[in-house]
PDB file of C-alpha atoms in Angstrom:
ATOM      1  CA  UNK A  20     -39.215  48.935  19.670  1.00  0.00           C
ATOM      2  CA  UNK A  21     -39.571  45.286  21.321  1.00  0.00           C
ATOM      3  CA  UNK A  22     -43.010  44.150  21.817  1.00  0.00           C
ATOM      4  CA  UNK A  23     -44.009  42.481  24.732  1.00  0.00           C
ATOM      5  CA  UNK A  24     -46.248  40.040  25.439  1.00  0.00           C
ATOM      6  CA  UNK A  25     -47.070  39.495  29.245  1.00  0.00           C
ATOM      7  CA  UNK A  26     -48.949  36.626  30.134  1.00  0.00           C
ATOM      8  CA  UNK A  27     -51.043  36.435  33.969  1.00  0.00           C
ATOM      9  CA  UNK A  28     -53.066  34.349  36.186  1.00  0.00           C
ATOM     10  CA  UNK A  29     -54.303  36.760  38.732  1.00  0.00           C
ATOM     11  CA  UNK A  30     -54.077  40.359  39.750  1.00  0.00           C
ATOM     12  CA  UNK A  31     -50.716  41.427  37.682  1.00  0.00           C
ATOM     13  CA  UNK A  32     -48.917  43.493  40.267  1.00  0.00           C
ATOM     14  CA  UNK A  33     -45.980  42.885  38.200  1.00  0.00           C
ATOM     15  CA  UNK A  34     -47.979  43.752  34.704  1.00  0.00           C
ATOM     16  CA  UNK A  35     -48.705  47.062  36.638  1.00  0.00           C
ATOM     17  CA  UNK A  36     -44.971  47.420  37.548  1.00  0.00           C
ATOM     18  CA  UNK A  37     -44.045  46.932  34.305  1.00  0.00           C
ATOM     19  CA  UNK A  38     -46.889  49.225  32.980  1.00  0.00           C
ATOM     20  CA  UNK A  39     -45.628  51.781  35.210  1.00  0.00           C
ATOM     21  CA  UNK A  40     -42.250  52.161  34.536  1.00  0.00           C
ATOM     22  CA  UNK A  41     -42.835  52.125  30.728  1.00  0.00           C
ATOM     23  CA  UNK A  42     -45.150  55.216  31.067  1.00  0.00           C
ATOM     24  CA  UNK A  43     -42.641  56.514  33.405  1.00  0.00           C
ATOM     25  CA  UNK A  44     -40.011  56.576  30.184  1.00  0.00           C
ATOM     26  CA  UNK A  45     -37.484  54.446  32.994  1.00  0.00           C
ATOM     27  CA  UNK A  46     -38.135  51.399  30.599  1.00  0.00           C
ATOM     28  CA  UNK A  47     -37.532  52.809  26.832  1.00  0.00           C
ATOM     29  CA  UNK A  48     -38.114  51.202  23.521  1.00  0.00           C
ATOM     30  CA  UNK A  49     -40.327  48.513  24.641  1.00  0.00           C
ATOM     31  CA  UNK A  50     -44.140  48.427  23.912  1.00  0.00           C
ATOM     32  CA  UNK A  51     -46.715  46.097  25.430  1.00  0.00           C
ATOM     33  CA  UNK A  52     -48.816  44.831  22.945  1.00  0.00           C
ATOM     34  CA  UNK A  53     -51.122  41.712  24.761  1.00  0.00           C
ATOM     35  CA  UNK A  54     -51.700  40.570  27.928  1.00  0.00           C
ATOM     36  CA  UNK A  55     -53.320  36.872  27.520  1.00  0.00           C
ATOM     37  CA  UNK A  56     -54.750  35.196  30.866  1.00  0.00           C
ATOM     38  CA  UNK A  57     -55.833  31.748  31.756  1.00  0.00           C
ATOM     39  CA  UNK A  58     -58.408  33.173  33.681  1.00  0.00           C
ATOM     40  CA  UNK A  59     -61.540  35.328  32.017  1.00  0.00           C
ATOM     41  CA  UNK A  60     -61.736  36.769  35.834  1.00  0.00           C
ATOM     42  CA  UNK A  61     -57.982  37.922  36.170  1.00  0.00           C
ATOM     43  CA  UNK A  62     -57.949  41.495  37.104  1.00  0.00           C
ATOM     44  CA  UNK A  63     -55.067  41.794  35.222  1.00  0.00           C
ATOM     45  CA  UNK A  64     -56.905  41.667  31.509  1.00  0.00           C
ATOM     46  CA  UNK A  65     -59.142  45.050  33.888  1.00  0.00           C
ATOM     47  CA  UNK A  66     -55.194  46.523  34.410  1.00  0.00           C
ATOM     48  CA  UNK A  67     -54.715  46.038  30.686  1.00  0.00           C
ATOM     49  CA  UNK A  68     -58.109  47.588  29.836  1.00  0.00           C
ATOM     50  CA  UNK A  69     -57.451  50.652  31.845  1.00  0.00           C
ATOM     51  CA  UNK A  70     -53.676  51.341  29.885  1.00  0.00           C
ATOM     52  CA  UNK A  71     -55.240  50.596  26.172  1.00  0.00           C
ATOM     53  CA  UNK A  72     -53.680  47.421  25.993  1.00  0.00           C
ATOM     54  CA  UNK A  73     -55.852  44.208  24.136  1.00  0.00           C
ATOM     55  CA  UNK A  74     -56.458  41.695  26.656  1.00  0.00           C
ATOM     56  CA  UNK A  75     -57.695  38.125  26.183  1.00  0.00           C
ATOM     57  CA  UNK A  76     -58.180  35.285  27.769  1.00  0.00           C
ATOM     58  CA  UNK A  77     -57.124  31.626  26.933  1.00  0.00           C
ATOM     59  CA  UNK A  78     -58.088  28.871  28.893  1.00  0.00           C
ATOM     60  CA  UNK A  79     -57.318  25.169  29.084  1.00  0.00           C
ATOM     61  CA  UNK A  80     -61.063  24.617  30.126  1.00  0.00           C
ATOM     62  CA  UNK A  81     -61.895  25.483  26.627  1.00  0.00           C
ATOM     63  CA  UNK A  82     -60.330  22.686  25.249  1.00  0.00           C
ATOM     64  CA  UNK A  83     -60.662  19.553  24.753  1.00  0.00           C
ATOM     65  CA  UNK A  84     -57.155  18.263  26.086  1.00  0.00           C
ATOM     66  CA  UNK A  85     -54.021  19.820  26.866  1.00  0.00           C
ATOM     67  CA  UNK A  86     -52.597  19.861  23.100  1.00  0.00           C
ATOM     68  CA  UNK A  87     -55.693  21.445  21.520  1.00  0.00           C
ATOM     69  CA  UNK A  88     -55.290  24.571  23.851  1.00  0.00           C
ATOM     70  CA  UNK A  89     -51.383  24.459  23.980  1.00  0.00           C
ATOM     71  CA  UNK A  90     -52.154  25.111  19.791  1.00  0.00           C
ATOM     72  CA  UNK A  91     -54.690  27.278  19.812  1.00  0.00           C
ATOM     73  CA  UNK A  92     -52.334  29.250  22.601  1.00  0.00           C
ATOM     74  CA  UNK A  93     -49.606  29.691  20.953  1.00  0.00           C
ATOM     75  CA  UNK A  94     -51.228  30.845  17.964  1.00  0.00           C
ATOM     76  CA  UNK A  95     -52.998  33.767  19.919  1.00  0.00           C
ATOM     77  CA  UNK A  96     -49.108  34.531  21.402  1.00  0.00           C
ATOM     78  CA  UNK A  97     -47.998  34.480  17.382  1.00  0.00           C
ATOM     79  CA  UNK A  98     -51.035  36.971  16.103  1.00  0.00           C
ATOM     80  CA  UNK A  99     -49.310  39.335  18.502  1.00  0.00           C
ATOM     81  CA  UNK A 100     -45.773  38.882  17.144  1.00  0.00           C
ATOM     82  CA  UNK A 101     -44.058  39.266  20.386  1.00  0.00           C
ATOM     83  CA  UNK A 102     -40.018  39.840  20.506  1.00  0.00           C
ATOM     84  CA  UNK A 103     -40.570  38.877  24.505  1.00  0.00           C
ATOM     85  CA  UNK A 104     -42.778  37.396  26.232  1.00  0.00           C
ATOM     86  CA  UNK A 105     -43.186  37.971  30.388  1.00  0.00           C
ATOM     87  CA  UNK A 106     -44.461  35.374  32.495  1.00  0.00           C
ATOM     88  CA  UNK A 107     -45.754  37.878  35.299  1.00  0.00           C
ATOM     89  CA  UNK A 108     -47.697  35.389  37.799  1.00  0.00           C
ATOM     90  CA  UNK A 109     -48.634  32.734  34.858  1.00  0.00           C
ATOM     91  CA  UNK A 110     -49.775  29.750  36.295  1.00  0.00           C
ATOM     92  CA  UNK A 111     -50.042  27.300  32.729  1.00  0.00           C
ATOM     93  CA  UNK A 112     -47.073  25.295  31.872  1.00  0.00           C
ATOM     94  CA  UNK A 113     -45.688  26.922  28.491  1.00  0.00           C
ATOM     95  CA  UNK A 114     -46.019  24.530  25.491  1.00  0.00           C
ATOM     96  CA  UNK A 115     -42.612  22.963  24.464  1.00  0.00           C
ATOM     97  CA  UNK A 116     -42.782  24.509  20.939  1.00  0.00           C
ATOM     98  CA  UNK A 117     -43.523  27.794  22.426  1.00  0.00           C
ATOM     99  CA  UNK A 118     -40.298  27.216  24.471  1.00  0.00           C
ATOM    100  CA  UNK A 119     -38.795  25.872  21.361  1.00  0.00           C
ATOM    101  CA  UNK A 120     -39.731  29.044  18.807  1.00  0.00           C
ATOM    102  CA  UNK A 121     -39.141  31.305  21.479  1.00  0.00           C
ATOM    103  CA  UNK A 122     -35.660  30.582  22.910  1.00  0.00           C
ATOM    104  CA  UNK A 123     -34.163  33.103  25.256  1.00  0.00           C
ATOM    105  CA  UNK A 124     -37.149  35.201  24.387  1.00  0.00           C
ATOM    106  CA  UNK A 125     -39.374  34.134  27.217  1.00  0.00           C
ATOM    107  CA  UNK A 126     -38.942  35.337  31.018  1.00  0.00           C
ATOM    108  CA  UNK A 127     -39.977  34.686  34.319  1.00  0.00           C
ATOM    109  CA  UNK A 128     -40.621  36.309  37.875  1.00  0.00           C
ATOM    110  CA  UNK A 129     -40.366  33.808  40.730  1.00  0.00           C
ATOM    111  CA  UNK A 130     -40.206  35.036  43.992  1.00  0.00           C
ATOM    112  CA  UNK A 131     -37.152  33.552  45.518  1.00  0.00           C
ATOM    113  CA  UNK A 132     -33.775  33.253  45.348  1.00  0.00           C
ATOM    114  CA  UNK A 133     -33.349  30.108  42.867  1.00  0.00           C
ATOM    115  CA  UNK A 134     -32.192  27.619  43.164  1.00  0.00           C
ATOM    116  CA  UNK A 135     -33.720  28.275  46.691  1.00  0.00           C
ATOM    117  CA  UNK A 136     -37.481  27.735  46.664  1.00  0.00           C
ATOM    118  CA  UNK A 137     -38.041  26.825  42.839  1.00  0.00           C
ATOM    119  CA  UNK A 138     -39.415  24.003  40.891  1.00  0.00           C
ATOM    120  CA  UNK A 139     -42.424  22.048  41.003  1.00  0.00           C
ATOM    121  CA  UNK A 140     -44.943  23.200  43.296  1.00  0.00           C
ATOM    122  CA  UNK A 141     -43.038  26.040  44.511  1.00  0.00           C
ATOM    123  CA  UNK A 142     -45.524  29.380  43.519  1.00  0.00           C
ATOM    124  CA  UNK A 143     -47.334  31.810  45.157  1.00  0.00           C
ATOM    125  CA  UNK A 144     -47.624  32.008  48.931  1.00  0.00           C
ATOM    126  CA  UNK A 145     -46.228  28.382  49.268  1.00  0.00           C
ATOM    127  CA  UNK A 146     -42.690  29.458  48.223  1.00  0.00           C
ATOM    128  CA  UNK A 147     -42.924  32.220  51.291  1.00  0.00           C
ATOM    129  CA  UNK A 148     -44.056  29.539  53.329  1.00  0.00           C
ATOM    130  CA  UNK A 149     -41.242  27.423  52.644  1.00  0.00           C
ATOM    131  CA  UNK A 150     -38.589  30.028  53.023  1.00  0.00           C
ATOM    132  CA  UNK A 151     -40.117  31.136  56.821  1.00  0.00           C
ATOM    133  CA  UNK A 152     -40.427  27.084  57.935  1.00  0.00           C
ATOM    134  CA  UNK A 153     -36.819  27.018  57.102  1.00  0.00           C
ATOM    135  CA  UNK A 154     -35.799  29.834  59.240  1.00  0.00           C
ATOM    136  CA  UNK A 155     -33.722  31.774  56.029  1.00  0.00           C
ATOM    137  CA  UNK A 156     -32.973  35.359  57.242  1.00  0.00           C
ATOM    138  CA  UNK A 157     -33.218  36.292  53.684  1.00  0.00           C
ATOM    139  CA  UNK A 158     -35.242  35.792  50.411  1.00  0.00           C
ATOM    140  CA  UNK A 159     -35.788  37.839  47.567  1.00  0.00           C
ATOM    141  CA  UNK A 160     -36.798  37.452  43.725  1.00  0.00           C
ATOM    142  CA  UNK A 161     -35.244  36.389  40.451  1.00  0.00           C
ATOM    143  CA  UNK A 162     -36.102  36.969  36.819  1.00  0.00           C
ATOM    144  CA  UNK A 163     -34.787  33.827  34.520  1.00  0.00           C
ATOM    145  CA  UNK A 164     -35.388  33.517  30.889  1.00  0.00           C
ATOM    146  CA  UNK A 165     -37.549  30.115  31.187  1.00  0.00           C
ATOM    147  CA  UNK A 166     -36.323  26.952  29.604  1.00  0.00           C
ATOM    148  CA  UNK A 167     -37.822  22.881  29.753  1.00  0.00           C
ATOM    149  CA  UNK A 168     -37.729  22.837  33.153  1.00  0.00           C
ATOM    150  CA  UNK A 169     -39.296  24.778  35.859  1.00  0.00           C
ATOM    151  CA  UNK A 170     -37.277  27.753  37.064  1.00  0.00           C
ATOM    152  CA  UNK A 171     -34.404  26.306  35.431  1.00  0.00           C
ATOM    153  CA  UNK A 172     -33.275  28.598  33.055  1.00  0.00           C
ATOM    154  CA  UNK A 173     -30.308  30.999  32.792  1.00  0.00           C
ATOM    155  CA  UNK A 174     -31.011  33.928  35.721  1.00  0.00           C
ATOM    156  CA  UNK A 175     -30.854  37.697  34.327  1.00  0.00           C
ATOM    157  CA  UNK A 176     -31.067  39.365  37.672  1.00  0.00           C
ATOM    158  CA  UNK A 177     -31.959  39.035  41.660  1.00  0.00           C
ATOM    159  CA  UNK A 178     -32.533  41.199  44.163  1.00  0.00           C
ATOM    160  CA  UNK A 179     -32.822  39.810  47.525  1.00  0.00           C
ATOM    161  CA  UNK A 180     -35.045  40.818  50.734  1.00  0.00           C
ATOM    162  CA  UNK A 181     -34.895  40.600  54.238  1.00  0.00           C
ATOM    163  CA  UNK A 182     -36.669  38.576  56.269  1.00  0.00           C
ATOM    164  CA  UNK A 183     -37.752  39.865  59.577  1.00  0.00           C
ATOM    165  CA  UNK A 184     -38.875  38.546  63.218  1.00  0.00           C
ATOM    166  CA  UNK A 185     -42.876  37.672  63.156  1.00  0.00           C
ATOM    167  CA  UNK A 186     -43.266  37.375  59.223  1.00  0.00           C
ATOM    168  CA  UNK A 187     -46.163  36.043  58.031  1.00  0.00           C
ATOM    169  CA  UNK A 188     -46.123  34.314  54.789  1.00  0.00           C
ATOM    170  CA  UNK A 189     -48.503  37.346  53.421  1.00  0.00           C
ATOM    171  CA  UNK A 190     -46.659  40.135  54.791  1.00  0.00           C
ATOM    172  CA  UNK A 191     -43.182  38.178  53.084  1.00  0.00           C
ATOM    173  CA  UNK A 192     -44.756  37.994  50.187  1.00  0.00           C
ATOM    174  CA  UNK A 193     -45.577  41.863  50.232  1.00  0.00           C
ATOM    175  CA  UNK A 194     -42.540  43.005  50.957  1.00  0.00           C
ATOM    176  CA  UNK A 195     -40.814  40.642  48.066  1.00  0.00           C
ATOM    177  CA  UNK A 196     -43.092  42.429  45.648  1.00  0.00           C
ATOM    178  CA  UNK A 197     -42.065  45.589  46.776  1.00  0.00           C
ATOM    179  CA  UNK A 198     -38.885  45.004  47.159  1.00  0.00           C
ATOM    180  CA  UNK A 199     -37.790  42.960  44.539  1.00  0.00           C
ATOM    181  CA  UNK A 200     -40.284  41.449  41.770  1.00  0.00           C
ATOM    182  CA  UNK A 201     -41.611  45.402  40.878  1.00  0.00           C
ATOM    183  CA  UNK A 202     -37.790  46.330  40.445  1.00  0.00           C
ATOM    184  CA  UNK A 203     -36.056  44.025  38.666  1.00  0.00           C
ATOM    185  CA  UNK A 204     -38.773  42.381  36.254  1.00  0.00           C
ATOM    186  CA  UNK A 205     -39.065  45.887  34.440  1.00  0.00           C
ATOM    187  CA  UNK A 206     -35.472  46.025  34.823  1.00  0.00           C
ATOM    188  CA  UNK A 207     -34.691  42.946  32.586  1.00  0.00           C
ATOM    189  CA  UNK A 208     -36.719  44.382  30.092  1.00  0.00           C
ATOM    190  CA  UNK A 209     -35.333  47.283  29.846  1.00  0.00           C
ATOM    191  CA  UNK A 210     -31.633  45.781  29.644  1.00  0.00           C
ATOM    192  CA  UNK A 211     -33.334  43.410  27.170  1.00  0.00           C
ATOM    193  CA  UNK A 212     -35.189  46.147  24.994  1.00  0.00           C
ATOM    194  CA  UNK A 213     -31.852  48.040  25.407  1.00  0.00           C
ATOM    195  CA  UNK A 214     -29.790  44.763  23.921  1.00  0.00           C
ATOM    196  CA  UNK A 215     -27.820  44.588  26.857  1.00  0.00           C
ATOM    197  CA  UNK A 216     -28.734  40.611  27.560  1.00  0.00           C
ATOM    198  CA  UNK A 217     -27.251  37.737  25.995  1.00  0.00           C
ATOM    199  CA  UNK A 218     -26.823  33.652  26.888  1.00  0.00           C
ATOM    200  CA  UNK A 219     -23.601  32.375  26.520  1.00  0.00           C
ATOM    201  CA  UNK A 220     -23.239  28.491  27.354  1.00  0.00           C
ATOM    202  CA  UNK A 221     -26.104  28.626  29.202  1.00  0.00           C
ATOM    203  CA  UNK A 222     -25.072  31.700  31.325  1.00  0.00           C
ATOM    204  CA  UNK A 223     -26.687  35.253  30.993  1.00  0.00           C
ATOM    205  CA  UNK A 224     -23.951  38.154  30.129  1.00  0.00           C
ATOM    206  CA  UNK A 225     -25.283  41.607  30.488  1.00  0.00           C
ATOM    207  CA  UNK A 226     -23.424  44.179  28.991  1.00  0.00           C
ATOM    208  CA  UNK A 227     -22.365  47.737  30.640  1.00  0.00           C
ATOM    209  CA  UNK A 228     -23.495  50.872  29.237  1.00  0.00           C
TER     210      UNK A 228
END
């Protein structure tokens, strides 16, 4: 059984995704067992609640500085003795020795088609933003397995989405959800519960049934 760990900022549309399809018995073998938040007000830790799944939150204002709460963080990720962990919305820069003990063992939902839209400052409603100033006809989402650098890491899957005449940056960002980041995060990790993923120089190899 791989246990997850899903980590959120805000209202964890994908958590509930995820939630659903593993009630659903479309994602098998794969138990969530924490969701930890940045935020006490996330109604993502109330999504969590509601399923019977131990919430918490962690928050850099707690701290002191940046590398008392990166410890203290990963030692609430460690208690929970995750086999993956799910960056669904998580707006915190992992700590490097998270990225380090966890390697190929941490994913991420961005909602774009990297390299398109990624990187620094790219989250949210700014990456639909971006995507409708530069006229693209179509976007979409892609789950990575997250490395040193932001939305760098090898890609697992994409699914892209069309964008159409009078799109507003909320209405994109809808439709990507819908479309796209509520299909293929729970997806990967069923392919990854399943032992279907792999990283081969850097390059993710999933293999058929």
């Amino acid at each position: 059984m791989l246990r997850v760990v899903v980590l959120v900022s805000g209202g964890g549309t994908n958590l509930q995704a995820v939630i659903d399809k593993i009630e659903a018995g479309e994602i098998r073998d794969a138990k969530i067992v924490g969701v930890i938040s940045n935020n006490a007000g996330a109604y993502a830790l109330t999504r969590a609640k509601d399923h019977g799944i131990p919430g918490e939150c962690v928050s850099p204002k707690s701290f002191a500085d940046r590398a008392a709460f990166n410890e203290s963080f990963l030692a609430k990720v460690e208690e929970l003795e995750p086999d993956l962990i799910v960056l669904a919305g998580f707006l915190v820069v992992i700590p490097p020795e998270m990225i380090r003990r966890y390697r190929n063992r941490i994913i991420n939902i961005h909602p774009s088609l990297i390299p398109s839209f990624c990187g620094t400052g790219y989250y949210g409603l700014k990456v639909h933003e971006a995507a409708l100033a530069r006229g693209v006809k179509v976007t979409g989402a892609t789950v990575h397995f997250v490395d040193e650098g932001t939305d760098t890491g090898p890609i697992i899957l994409q699914k892209a989405v069309e964008v159409r005449q009078g799109d507003t940056p909320e209405v994109l960002q809808r439709r990507v959800m819908e479309e796209a980041e509520w299909q293929i995060l729970p997806q990967a990790i069923g392919l990854i519960a399943q032992g279907r993923v792999t990283v081969e120089d850097g390059q993710v190899k999933i293999r058929t049934v």
